[in-house]
PDB file of C-alpha atoms in Angstrom:
ATOM      1  CA  UNK A   1       0.000   0.000   0.000  1.00 92.00           C
ATOM      2  CA  UNK A   2       1.170   3.506  -0.831  1.00 97.00           C
ATOM      3  CA  UNK A   3       0.030   6.866   0.594  1.00 98.00           C
ATOM      4  CA  UNK A   4       0.090   9.705  -1.947  1.00 98.00           C
ATOM      5  CA  UNK A   5      -1.199  13.242  -2.163  1.00 98.00           C
ATOM      6  CA  UNK A   6      -4.648  13.375  -3.668  1.00 98.00           C
ATOM      7  CA  UNK A   7      -4.832  14.935  -7.121  1.00 97.00           C
ATOM      8  CA  UNK A   8      -7.911  16.270  -8.931  1.00 96.00           C
ATOM      9  CA  UNK A   9      -7.629  13.353 -11.383  1.00 97.00           C
ATOM     10  CA  UNK A  10      -8.389  10.993  -8.458  1.00 98.00           C
ATOM     11  CA  UNK A  11     -11.873  12.446  -8.046  1.00 97.00           C
ATOM     12  CA  UNK A  12     -13.952   9.841  -9.881  1.00 97.00           C
ATOM     13  CA  UNK A  13     -12.401   6.920  -8.000  1.00 98.00           C
ATOM     14  CA  UNK A  14     -12.509   8.775  -4.661  1.00 98.00           C
ATOM     15  CA  UNK A  15     -16.153   9.784  -5.123  1.00 97.00           C
ATOM     16  CA  UNK A  16     -17.030   6.172  -5.875  1.00 97.00           C
ATOM     17  CA  UNK A  17     -15.363   5.104  -2.620  1.00 97.00           C
ATOM     18  CA  UNK A  18     -17.165   7.792  -0.627  1.00 97.00           C
ATOM     19  CA  UNK A  19     -20.487   6.827  -2.205  1.00 96.00           C
ATOM     20  CA  UNK A  20     -20.235   3.223  -1.072  1.00 95.00           C
ATOM     21  CA  UNK A  21     -18.909   4.002   2.436  1.00 93.00           C
ATOM     22  CA  UNK A  22     -21.568   4.118   5.173  1.00 89.00           C
ATOM     23  CA  UNK A  23     -21.261   7.204   7.369  1.00 88.00           C
ATOM     24  CA  UNK A  24     -19.904   9.552   4.674  1.00 92.00           C
ATOM     25  CA  UNK A  25     -22.297  12.421   3.989  1.00 91.00           C
ATOM     26  CA  UNK A  26     -22.016  13.978   0.535  1.00 92.00           C
ATOM     27  CA  UNK A  27     -23.649  17.001  -1.036  1.00 90.00           C
ATOM     28  CA  UNK A  28     -23.934  18.205  -4.628  1.00 91.00           C
ATOM     29  CA  UNK A  29     -21.949  21.423  -4.212  1.00 92.00           C
ATOM     30  CA  UNK A  30     -19.010  20.868  -1.853  1.00 93.00           C
ATOM     31  CA  UNK A  31     -18.418  17.296  -3.000  1.00 94.00           C
ATOM     32  CA  UNK A  32     -18.809  17.917  -6.714  1.00 96.00           C
ATOM     33  CA  UNK A  33     -15.725  17.581  -8.898  1.00 97.00           C
ATOM     34  CA  UNK A  34     -15.467  21.384  -8.948  1.00 97.00           C
ATOM     35  CA  UNK A  35     -15.823  21.622  -5.151  1.00 96.00           C
ATOM     36  CA  UNK A  36     -13.188  18.983  -4.466  1.00 97.00           C
ATOM     37  CA  UNK A  37     -10.821  20.487  -7.043  1.00 97.00           C
ATOM     38  CA  UNK A  38     -11.164  23.836  -5.221  1.00 97.00           C
ATOM     39  CA  UNK A  39     -10.487  22.150  -1.855  1.00 97.00           C
ATOM     40  CA  UNK A  40      -7.363  20.390  -3.136  1.00 97.00           C
ATOM     41  CA  UNK A  41      -6.110  23.598  -4.751  1.00 96.00           C
ATOM     42  CA  UNK A  42      -6.456  25.342  -1.372  1.00 96.00           C
ATOM     43  CA  UNK A  43      -4.922  22.387   0.525  1.00 96.00           C
ATOM     44  CA  UNK A  44      -2.501  20.747  -1.935  1.00 96.00           C
ATOM     45  CA  UNK A  45      -0.204  19.203   0.675  1.00 98.00           C
ATOM     46  CA  UNK A  46      -2.758  17.866   3.161  1.00 98.00           C
ATOM     47  CA  UNK A  47      -5.149  15.627   1.168  1.00 98.00           C
ATOM     48  CA  UNK A  48      -4.225  11.967   0.690  1.00 98.00           C
ATOM     49  CA  UNK A  49      -5.215   8.718  -0.971  1.00 98.00           C
ATOM     50  CA  UNK A  50      -4.100   5.188  -0.150  1.00 98.00           C
ATOM     51  CA  UNK A  51      -3.417   2.981  -3.164  1.00 98.00           C
ATOM     52  CA  UNK A  52      -3.071  -0.759  -3.481  1.00 97.00           C
ATOM     53  CA  UNK A  53      -1.899  -1.891  -6.937  1.00 94.00           C
ATOM     54  CA  UNK A  54      -2.867   1.553  -8.327  1.00 92.00           C
ATOM     55  CA  UNK A  55      -6.428   1.234  -6.982  1.00 97.00           C
ATOM     56  CA  UNK A  56      -7.556   3.857  -4.467  1.00 98.00           C
ATOM     57  CA  UNK A  57      -8.569   2.023  -1.288  1.00 98.00           C
ATOM     58  CA  UNK A  58      -8.624   4.967   1.116  1.00 98.00           C
ATOM     59  CA  UNK A  59      -8.938   8.744   1.154  1.00 98.00           C
ATOM     60  CA  UNK A  60      -8.734  11.594   3.639  1.00 98.00           C
ATOM     61  CA  UNK A  61      -9.207  15.301   2.974  1.00 98.00           C
ATOM     62  CA  UNK A  62      -7.652  17.708   5.421  1.00 98.00           C
ATOM     63  CA  UNK A  63      -6.895  21.394   5.479  1.00 97.00           C
ATOM     64  CA  UNK A  64      -6.649  24.334   7.819  1.00 97.00           C
ATOM     65  CA  UNK A  65      -7.639  27.934   8.388  1.00 95.00           C
ATOM     66  CA  UNK A  66      -4.231  29.027   9.683  1.00 95.00           C
ATOM     67  CA  UNK A  67      -4.820  28.012  13.292  1.00 95.00           C
ATOM     68  CA  UNK A  68      -6.883  24.806  13.339  1.00 97.00           C
ATOM     69  CA  UNK A  69      -6.726  21.729  11.112  1.00 97.00           C
ATOM     70  CA  UNK A  70      -9.819  19.905   9.880  1.00 97.00           C
ATOM     71  CA  UNK A  71     -10.298  16.379   8.595  1.00 98.00           C
ATOM     72  CA  UNK A  72     -13.102  15.621   6.144  1.00 95.00           C
ATOM     73  CA  UNK A  73     -14.389  12.562   4.323  1.00 95.00           C
ATOM     74  CA  UNK A  74     -12.012   9.926   5.599  1.00 97.00           C
ATOM     75  CA  UNK A  75     -12.952   6.560   4.100  1.00 97.00           C
ATOM     76  CA  UNK A  76     -11.360   3.151   3.637  1.00 97.00           C
ATOM     77  CA  UNK A  77     -12.676   0.444   1.330  1.00 97.00           C
ATOM     78  CA  UNK A  78     -14.334  -2.215   3.535  1.00 94.00           C
ATOM     79  CA  UNK A  79     -12.054  -4.929   2.099  1.00 96.00           C
ATOM     80  CA  UNK A  80      -8.995  -2.990   3.328  1.00 97.00           C
ATOM     81  CA  UNK A  81     -10.135  -2.083   6.828  1.00 95.00           C
ATOM     82  CA  UNK A  82      -8.179  -3.209   9.907  1.00 95.00           C
ATOM     83  CA  UNK A  83      -4.931  -3.182   7.916  1.00 97.00           C
ATOM     84  CA  UNK A  84      -3.623   0.228   9.035  1.00 97.00           C
ATOM     85  CA  UNK A  85      -4.847   2.142   5.963  1.00 98.00           C
ATOM     86  CA  UNK A  86      -6.932   4.655   7.922  1.00 97.00           C
ATOM     87  CA  UNK A  87      -4.209   5.176  10.499  1.00 98.00           C
ATOM     88  CA  UNK A  88      -1.621   5.742   7.752  1.00 98.00           C
ATOM     89  CA  UNK A  89      -3.876   8.350   6.122  1.00 98.00           C
ATOM     90  CA  UNK A  90      -4.441  10.138   9.454  1.00 98.00           C
ATOM     91  CA  UNK A  91      -0.711  10.114  10.214  1.00 98.00           C
ATOM     92  CA  UNK A  92       0.092  11.544   6.768  1.00 98.00           C
ATOM     93  CA  UNK A  93      -2.499  14.279   7.304  1.00 98.00           C
ATOM     94  CA  UNK A  94      -1.297  15.198  10.784  1.00 98.00           C
ATOM     95  CA  UNK A  95       2.341  15.248   9.650  1.00 98.00           C
ATOM     96  CA  UNK A  96       1.439  17.521   6.725  1.00 98.00           C
ATOM     97  CA  UNK A  97      -0.613  19.837   8.946  1.00 98.00           C
ATOM     98  CA  UNK A  98       2.216  20.065  11.497  1.00 98.00           C
ATOM     99  CA  UNK A  99       4.594  21.085   8.686  1.00 97.00           C
ATOM    100  CA  UNK A 100       2.188  23.950   8.008  1.00 96.00           C
ATOM    101  CA  UNK A 101       2.253  25.037  11.667  1.00 97.00           C
ATOM    102  CA  UNK A 102      -1.019  23.427  12.748  1.00 97.00           C
ATOM    103  CA  UNK A 103      -1.081  21.662  16.122  1.00 96.00           C
ATOM    104  CA  UNK A 104      -4.759  20.945  16.765  1.00 96.00           C
ATOM    105  CA  UNK A 105      -7.090  19.017  14.464  1.00 97.00           C
ATOM    106  CA  UNK A 106     -10.888  18.760  14.528  1.00 96.00           C
ATOM    107  CA  UNK A 107     -13.387  16.612  12.665  1.00 95.00           C
ATOM    108  CA  UNK A 108     -17.088  15.822  12.572  1.00 94.00           C
ATOM    109  CA  UNK A 109     -18.515  12.294  12.655  1.00 93.00           C
ATOM    110  CA  UNK A 110     -22.182  11.384  12.419  1.00 92.00           C
ATOM    111  CA  UNK A 111     -23.420  10.306  15.856  1.00 92.00           C
ATOM    112  CA  UNK A 112     -24.707   6.943  14.551  1.00 93.00           C
ATOM    113  CA  UNK A 113     -21.483   6.084  12.682  1.00 93.00           C
ATOM    114  CA  UNK A 114     -20.307   3.584  15.290  1.00 93.00           C
ATOM    115  CA  UNK A 115     -17.289   2.208  13.357  1.00 93.00           C
ATOM    116  CA  UNK A 116     -16.148   5.742  12.505  1.00 94.00           C
ATOM    117  CA  UNK A 117     -16.489   6.999  16.068  1.00 95.00           C
ATOM    118  CA  UNK A 118     -14.626   3.964  17.418  1.00 95.00           C
ATOM    119  CA  UNK A 119     -11.805   4.530  14.904  1.00 96.00           C
ATOM    120  CA  UNK A 120     -11.356   8.192  15.832  1.00 96.00           C
ATOM    121  CA  UNK A 121     -11.447   7.470  19.562  1.00 96.00           C
ATOM    122  CA  UNK A 122      -8.830   4.740  19.107  1.00 96.00           C
ATOM    123  CA  UNK A 123      -6.577   7.366  17.502  1.00 96.00           C
ATOM    124  CA  UNK A 124      -7.003   9.770  20.432  1.00 96.00           C
ATOM    125  CA  UNK A 125      -9.672  12.108  19.054  1.00 96.00           C
ATOM    126  CA  UNK A 126     -11.940  12.950  21.970  1.00 95.00           C
ATOM    127  CA  UNK A 127     -15.623  13.778  21.858  1.00 93.00           C
ATOM    128  CA  UNK A 128     -16.488  17.334  22.843  1.00 92.00           C
ATOM    129  CA  UNK A 129     -19.519  17.620  25.102  1.00 92.00           C
ATOM    130  CA  UNK A 130     -19.238  21.402  25.477  1.00 94.00           C
ATOM    131  CA  UNK A 131     -20.012  22.349  21.870  1.00 91.00           C
ATOM    132  CA  UNK A 132     -22.902  22.346  19.430  1.00 90.00           C
ATOM    133  CA  UNK A 133     -22.008  21.924  15.781  1.00 88.00           C
ATOM    134  CA  UNK A 134     -23.922  24.434  13.685  1.00 91.00           C
ATOM    135  CA  UNK A 135     -23.959  25.259  10.009  1.00 88.00           C
ATOM    136  CA  UNK A 136     -25.839  27.416   7.560  1.00 90.00           C
ATOM    137  CA  UNK A 137     -26.157  27.124   3.813  1.00 85.00           C
ATOM    138  CA  UNK A 138     -25.198  30.230   1.893  1.00 84.00           C
ATOM    139  CA  UNK A 139     -27.324  30.746  -1.232  1.00 76.00           C
TER     140      UNK A 139
END
């Protein structure tokens, strides 16, 4: 298995992986090819794919706002889980974010995504009880 920076050309294969991964929420704007291309352009050194024999088997988007890092849409093909793929992607992301001066990383996981929540807790990401996550669509 190889960890590599995600490129815009990876989109079709990555989107297919996201689409078949329970617990990944997608939307038509942010997760469109144009939206992901924009995200990678803004965060060219912090988005990664895991490849096995040139097939993408894992993906993790991450970026930052200058003070806090964020992880989005981490997914590993079910056939490749429990082999260290997700951990390798997280480690690549955290290393890349640290190189950009970021020392705290946040992420959002759906409450009912039990495997996802267990994975993040195993890696030391703690659940915040003092916050409400809020968002607003901008027309």
